[in-house]
Tab-separated table of N, CA and C in Angstrom:
chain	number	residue	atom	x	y	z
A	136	UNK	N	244.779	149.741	66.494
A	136	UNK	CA	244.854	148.589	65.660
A	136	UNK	C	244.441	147.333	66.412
A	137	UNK	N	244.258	145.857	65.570
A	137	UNK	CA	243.779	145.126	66.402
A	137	UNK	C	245.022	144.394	66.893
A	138	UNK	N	244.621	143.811	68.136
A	138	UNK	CA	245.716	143.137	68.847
A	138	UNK	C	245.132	141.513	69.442
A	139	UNK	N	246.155	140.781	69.455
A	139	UNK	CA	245.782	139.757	70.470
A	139	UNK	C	246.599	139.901	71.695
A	140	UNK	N	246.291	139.432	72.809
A	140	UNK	CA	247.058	139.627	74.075
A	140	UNK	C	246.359	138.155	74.775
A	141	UNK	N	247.004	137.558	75.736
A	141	UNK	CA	246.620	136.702	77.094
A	141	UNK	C	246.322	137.622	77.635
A	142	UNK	N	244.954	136.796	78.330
A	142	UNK	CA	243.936	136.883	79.376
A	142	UNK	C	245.084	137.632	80.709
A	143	UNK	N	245.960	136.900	80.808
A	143	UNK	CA	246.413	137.182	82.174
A	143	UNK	C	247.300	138.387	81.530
A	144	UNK	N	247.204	138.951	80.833
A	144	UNK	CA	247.984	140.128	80.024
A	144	UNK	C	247.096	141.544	80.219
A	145	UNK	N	245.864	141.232	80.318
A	145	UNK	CA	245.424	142.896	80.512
A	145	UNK	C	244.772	143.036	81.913
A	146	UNK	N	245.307	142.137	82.654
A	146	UNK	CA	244.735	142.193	84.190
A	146	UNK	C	246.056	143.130	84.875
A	147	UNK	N	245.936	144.149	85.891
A	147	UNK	CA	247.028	145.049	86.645
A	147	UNK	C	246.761	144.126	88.212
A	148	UNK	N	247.517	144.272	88.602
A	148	UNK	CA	247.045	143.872	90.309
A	148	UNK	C	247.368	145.213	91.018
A	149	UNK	N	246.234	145.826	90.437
A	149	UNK	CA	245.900	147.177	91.099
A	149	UNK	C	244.371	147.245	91.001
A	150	UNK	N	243.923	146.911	92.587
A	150	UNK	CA	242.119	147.012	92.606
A	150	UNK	C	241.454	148.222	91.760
A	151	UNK	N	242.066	149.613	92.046
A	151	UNK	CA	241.404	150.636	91.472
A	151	UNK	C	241.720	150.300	89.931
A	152	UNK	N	242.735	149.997	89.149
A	152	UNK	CA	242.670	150.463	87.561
A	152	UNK	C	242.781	149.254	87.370
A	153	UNK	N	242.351	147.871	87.075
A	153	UNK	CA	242.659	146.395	87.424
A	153	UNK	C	242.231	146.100	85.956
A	154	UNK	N	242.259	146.863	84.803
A	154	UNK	CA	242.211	146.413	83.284
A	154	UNK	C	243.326	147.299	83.059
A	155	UNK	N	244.508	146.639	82.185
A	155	UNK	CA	245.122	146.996	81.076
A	155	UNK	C	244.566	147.368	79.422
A	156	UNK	N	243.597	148.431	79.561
A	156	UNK	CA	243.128	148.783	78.582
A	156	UNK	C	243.292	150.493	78.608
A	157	UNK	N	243.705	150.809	77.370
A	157	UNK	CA	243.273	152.317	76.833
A	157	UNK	C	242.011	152.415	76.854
A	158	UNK	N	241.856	153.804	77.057
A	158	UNK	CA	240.626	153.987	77.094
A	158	UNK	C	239.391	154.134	75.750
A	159	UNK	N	240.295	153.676	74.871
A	159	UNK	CA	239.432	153.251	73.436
A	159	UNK	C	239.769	152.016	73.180
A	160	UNK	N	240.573	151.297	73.836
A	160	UNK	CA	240.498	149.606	73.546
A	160	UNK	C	239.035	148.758	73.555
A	161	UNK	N	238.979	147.669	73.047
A	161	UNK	CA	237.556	147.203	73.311
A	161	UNK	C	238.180	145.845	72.970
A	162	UNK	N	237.359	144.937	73.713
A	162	UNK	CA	237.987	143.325	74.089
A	162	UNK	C	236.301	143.140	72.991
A	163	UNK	N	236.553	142.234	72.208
A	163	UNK	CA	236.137	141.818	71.173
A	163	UNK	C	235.148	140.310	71.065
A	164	UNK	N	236.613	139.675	71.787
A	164	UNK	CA	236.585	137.937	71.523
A	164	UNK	C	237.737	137.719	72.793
A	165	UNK	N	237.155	136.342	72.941
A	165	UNK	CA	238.232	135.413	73.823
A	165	UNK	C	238.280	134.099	73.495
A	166	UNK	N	239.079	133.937	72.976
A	166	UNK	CA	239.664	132.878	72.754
A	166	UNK	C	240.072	131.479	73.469
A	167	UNK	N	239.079	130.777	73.453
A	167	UNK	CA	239.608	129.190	74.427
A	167	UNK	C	239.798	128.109	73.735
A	168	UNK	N	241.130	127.396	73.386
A	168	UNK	CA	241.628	126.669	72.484
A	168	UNK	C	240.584	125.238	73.270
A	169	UNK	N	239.992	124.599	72.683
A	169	UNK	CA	239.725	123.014	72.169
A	169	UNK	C	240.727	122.433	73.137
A	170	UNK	N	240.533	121.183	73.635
A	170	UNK	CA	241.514	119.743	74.784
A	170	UNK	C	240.401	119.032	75.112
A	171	UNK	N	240.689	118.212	73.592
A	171	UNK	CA	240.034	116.860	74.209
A	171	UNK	C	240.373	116.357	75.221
A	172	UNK	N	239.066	116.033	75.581
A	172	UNK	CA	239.345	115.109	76.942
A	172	UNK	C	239.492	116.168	78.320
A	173	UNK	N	239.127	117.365	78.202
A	173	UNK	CA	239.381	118.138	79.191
A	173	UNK	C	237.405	118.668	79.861
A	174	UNK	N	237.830	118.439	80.725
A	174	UNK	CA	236.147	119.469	80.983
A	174	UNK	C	236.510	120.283	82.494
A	175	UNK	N	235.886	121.283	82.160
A	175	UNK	CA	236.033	122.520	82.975
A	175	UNK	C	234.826	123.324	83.443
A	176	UNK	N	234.635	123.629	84.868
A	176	UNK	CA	233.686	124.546	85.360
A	176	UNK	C	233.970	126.022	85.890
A	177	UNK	N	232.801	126.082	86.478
A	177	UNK	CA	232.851	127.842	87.405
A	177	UNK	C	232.313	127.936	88.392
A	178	UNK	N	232.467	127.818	89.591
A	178	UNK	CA	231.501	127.804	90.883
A	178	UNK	C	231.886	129.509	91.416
A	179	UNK	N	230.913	130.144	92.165
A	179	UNK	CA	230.841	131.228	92.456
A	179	UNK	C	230.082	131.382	93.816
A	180	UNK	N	230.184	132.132	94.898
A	180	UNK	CA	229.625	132.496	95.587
A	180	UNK	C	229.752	133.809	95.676
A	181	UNK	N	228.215	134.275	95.801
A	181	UNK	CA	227.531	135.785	96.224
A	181	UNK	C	226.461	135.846	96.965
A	182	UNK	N	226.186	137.195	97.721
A	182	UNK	CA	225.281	137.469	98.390
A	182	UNK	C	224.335	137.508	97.838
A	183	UNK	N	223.520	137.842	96.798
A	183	UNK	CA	222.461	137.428	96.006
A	183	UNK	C	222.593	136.495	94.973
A	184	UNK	N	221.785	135.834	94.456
A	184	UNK	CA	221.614	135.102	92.964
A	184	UNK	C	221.428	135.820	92.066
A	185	UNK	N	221.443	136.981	91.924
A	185	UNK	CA	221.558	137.886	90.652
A	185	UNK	C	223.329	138.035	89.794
A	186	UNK	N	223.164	138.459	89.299
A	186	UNK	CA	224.869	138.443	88.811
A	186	UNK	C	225.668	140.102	89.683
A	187	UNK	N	225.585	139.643	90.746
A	187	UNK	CA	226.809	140.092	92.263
A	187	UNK	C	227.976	139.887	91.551
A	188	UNK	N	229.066	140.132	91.526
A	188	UNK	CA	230.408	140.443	91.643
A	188	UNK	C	230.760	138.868	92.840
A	189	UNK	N	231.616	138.016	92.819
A	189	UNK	CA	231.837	136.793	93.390
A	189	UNK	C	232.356	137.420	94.693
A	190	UNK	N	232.419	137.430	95.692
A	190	UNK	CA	232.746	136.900	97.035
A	190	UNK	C	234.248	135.978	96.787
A	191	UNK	N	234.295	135.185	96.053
A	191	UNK	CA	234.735	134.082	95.618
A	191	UNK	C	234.581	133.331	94.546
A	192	UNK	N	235.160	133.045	93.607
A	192	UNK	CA	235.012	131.875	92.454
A	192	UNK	C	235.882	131.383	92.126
A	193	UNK	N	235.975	130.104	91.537
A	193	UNK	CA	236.759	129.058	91.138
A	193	UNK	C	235.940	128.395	90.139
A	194	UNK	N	237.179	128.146	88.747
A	194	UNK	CA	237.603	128.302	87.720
A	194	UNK	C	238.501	126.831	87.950
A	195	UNK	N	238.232	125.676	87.037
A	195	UNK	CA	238.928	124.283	87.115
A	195	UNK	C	238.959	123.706	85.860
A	196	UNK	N	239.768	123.199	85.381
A	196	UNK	CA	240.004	122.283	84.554
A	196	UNK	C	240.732	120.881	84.790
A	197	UNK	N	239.953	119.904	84.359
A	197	UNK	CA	240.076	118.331	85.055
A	197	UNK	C	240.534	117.397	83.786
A	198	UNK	N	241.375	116.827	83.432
A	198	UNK	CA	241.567	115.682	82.218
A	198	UNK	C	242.131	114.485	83.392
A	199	UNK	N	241.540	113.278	82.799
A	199	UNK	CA	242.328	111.988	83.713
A	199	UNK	C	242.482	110.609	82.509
A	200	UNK	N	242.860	110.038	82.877
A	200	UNK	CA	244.059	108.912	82.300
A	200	UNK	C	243.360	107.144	83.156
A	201	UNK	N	242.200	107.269	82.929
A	201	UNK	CA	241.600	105.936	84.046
A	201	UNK	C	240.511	106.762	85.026
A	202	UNK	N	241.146	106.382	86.351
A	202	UNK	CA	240.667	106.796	87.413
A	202	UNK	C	241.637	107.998	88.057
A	203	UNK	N	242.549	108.044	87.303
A	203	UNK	CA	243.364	109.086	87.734
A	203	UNK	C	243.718	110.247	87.243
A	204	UNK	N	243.668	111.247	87.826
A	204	UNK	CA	244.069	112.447	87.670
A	204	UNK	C	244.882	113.094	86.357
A	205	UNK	N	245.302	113.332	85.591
A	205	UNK	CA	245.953	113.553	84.661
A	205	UNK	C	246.527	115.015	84.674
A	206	UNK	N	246.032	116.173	84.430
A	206	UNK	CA	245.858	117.428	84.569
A	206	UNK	C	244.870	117.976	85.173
A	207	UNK	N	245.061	119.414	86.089
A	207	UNK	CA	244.348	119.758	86.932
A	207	UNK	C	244.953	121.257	86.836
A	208	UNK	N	244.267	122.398	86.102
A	208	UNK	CA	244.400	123.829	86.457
A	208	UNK	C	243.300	124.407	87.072
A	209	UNK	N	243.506	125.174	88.333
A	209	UNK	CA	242.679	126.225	88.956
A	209	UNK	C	242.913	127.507	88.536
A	210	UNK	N	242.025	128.171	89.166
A	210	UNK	CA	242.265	129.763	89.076
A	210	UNK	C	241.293	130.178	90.180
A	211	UNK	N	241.531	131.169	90.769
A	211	UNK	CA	240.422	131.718	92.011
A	211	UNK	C	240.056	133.755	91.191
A	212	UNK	N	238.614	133.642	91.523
A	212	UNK	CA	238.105	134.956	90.904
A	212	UNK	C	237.776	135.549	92.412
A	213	UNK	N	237.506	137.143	92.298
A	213	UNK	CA	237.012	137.951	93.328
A	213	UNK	C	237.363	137.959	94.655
A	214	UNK	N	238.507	137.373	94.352
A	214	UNK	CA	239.170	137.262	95.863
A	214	UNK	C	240.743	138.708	96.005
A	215	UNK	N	241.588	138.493	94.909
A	215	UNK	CA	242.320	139.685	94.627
A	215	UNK	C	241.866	140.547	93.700
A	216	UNK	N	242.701	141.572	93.367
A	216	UNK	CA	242.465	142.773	92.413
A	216	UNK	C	242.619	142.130	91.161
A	217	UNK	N	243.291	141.088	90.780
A	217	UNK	CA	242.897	140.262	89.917
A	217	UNK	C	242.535	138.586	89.698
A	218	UNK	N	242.540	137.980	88.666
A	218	UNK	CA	242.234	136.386	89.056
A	218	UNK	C	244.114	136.043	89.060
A	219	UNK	N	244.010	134.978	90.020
A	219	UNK	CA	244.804	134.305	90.434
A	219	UNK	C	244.689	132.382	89.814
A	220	UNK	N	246.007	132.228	88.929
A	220	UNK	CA	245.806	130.936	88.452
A	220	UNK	C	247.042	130.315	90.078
A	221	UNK	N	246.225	128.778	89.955
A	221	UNK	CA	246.890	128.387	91.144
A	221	UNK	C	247.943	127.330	91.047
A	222	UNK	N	249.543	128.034	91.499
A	222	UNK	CA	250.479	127.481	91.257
A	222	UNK	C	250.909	125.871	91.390
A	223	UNK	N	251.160	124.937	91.150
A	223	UNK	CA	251.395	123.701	91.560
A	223	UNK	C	250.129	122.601	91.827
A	224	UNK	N	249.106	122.724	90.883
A	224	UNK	CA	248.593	121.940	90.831
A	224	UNK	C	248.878	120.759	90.602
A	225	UNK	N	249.403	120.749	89.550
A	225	UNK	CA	249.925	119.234	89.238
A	225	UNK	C	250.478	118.376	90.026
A	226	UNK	N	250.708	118.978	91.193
A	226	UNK	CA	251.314	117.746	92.501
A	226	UNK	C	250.145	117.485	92.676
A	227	UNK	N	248.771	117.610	92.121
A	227	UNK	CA	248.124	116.483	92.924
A	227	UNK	C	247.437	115.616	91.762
A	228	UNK	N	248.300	115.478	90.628
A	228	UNK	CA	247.373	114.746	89.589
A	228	UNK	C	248.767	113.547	90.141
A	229	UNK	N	248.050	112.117	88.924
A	229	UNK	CA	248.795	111.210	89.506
A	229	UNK	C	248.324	110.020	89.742
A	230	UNK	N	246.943	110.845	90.513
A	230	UNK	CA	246.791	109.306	91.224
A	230	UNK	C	245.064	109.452	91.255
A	231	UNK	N	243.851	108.597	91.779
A	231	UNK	CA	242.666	109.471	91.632
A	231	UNK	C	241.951	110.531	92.693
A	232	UNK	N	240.637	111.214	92.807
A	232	UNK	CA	240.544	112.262	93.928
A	232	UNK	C	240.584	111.489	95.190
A	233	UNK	N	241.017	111.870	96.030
A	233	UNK	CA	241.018	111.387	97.837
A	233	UNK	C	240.666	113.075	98.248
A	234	UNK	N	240.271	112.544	99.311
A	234	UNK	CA	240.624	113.313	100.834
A	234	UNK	C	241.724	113.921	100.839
A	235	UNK	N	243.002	113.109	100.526
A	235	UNK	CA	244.137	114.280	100.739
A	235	UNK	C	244.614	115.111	99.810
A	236	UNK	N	243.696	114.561	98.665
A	236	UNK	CA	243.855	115.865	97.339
A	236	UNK	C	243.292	116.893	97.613
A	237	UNK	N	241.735	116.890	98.009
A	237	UNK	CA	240.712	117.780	98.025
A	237	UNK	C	241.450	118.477	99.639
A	238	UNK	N	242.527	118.515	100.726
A	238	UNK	CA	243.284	118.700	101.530
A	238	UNK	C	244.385	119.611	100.917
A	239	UNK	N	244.927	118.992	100.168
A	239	UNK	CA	246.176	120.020	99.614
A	239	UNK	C	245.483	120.962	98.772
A	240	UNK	N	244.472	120.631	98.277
A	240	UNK	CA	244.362	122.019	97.300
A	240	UNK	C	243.481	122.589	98.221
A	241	UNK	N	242.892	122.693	99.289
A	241	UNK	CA	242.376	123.947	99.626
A	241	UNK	C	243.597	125.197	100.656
A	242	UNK	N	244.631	124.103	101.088
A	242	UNK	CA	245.845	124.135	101.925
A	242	UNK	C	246.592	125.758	100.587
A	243	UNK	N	246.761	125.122	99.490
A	243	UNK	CA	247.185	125.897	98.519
A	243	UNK	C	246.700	127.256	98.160
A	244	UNK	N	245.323	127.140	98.234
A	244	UNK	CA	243.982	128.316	97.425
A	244	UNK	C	244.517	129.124	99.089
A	245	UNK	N	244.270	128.634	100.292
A	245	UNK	CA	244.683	129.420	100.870
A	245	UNK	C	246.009	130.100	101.277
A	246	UNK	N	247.312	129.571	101.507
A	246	UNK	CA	248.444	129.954	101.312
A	246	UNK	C	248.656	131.099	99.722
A	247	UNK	N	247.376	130.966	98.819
A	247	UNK	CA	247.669	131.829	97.577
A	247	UNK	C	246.761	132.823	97.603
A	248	UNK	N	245.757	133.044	97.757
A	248	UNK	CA	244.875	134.417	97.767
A	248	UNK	C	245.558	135.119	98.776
A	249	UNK	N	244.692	136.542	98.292
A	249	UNK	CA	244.758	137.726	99.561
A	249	UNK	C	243.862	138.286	99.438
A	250	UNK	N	242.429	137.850	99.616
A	250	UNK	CA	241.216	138.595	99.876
A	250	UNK	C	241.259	140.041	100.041
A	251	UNK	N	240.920	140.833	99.363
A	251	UNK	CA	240.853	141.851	99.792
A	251	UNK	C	239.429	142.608	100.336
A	252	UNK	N	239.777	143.350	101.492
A	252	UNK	CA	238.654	143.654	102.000
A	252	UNK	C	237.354	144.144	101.570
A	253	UNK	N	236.097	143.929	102.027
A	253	UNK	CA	235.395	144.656	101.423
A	253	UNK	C	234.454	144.971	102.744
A	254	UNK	N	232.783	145.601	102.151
A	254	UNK	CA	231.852	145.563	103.049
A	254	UNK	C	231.193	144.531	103.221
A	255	UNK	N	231.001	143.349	102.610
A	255	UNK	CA	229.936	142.610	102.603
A	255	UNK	C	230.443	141.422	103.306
A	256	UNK	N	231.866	140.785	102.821
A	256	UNK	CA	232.107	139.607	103.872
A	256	UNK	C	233.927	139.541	104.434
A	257	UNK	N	233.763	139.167	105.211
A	257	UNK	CA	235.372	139.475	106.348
A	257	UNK	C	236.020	138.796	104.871
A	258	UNK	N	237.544	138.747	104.984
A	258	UNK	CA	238.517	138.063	104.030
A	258	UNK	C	238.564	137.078	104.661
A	259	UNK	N	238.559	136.379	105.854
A	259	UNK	CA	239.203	135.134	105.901
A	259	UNK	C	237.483	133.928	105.495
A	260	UNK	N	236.550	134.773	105.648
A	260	UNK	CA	235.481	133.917	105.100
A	260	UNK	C	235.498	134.068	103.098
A	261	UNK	N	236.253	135.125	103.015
A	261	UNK	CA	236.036	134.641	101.367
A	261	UNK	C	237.867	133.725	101.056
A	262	UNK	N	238.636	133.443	101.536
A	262	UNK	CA	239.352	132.529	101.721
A	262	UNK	C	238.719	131.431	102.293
A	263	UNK	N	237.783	130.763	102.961
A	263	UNK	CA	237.359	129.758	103.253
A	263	UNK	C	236.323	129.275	101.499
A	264	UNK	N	235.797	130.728	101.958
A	264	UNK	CA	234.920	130.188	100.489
A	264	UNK	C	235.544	129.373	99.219
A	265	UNK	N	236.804	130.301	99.082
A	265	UNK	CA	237.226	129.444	97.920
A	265	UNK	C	237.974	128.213	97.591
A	266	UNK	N	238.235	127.875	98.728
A	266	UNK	CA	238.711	126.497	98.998
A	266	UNK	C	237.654	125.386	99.026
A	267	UNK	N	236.601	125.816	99.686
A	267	UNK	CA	235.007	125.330	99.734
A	267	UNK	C	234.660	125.036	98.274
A	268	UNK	N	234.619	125.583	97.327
A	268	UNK	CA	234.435	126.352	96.145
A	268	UNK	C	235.295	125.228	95.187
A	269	UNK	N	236.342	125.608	95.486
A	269	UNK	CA	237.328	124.526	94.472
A	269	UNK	C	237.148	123.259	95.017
A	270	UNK	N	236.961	122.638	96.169
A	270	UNK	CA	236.809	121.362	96.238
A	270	UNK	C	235.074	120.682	96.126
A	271	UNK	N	234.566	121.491	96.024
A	271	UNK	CA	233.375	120.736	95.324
A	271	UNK	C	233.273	120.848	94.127
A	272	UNK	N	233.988	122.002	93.234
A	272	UNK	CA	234.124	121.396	92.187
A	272	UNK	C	235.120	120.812	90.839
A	273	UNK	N	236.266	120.356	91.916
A	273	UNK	CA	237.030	119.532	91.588
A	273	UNK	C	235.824	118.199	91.426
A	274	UNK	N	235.719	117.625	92.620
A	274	UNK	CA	234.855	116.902	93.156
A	274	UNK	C	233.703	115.946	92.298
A	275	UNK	N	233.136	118.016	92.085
A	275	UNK	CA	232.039	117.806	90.418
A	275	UNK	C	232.821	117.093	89.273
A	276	UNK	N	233.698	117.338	88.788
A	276	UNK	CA	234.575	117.246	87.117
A	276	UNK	C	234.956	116.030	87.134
A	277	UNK	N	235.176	115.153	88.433
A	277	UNK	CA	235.610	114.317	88.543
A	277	UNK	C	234.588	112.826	88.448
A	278	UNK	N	233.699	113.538	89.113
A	278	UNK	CA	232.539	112.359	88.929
A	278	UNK	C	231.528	112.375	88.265
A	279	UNK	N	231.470	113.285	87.910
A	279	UNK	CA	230.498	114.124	86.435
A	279	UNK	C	231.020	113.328	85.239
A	280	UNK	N	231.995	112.245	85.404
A	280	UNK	CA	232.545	111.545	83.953
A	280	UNK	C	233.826	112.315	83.319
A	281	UNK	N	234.561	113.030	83.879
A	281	UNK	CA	235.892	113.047	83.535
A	281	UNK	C	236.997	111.978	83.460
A	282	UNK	N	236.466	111.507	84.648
A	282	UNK	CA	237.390	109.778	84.892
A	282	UNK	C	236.217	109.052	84.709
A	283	UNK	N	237.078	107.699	84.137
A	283	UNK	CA	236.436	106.825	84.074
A	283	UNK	C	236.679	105.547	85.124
A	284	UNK	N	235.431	105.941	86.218
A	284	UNK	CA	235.341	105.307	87.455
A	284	UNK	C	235.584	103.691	87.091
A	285	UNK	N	235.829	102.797	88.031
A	285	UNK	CA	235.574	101.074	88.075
A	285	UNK	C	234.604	100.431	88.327
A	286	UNK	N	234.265	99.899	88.012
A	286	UNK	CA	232.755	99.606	88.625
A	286	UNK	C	232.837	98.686	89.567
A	287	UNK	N	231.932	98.991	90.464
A	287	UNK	CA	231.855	98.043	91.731
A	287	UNK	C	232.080	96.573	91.807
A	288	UNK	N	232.682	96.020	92.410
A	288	UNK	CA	232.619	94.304	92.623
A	288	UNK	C	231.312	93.848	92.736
């Protein structure tokens, strides 16, 4: 029969069987509700430019209130057996991007993954990656016209 479920509902954090699906289930549609005022990207790194499996990716959503921060959700791809949304973002909305934002959240992405091994790149370089990864494109969302910068004196 048909079902709806969350995204983070048919993921296992088990690398080998890492979909919660029967084996006659079929994912249909996905559903991403509308937030004004929100804009969101995908940065990825792989060993080729073809569509590779990520090394690393990051997954952001940016809303701000001025020049400042408002809401801020991550998520990191291809780093565990499943995606990982990243806990405690919101300690760094508030105020607008610095240095010590784009600091704590890579501090975070790493204290939260667990790369798991592969052949192609060590884990602690796809933990660098994705910190790399999320802060450029925090970075992006932010000056891409999410906030609305001041203009110079």
């Amino acid at each position: 029969g048909r079902q709806r479920r969350s995204l983070a509902g048919i993921f296992r954090d088990d690398g080998q069987a890492w979909l919660d699906l029967e084996p006659a289930d079929l994912v249909v549609a996905v559903h991403i509700p509308a937030r004004p005022g929100v804009r969101s990207g995908y940065f990825k790194s792989r060993t080729r430019q073809s569509m590779d499996f990520p090394l690393a990716g990051v997954a952001a959503a940016m809303s701000c209130e001025g020049v400042n921060i408002s809401s801020l959700a991550v998520a990191i791809t291809g780093t565990n057996s499943r995606p990982v949304q990243l806990e405690g973002p919101e300690a760094l909305t508030g105020g607008p991007l610095s240095g010590r934002l784009l600091d704590e959240l890579g501090k975070n992405i790493s204290h939260t993954i667990q790369p798991m091994r592969t052949t192609l790149a060590p884990s602690l370089y796809r933990r660098h990656m994705a910190g790399v990864l999320a802060k450029r494109l925090v970075t992006q969302l932010y000056e891409d016209g999410v906030c609305h910068h001041r203009s110079a004196p």
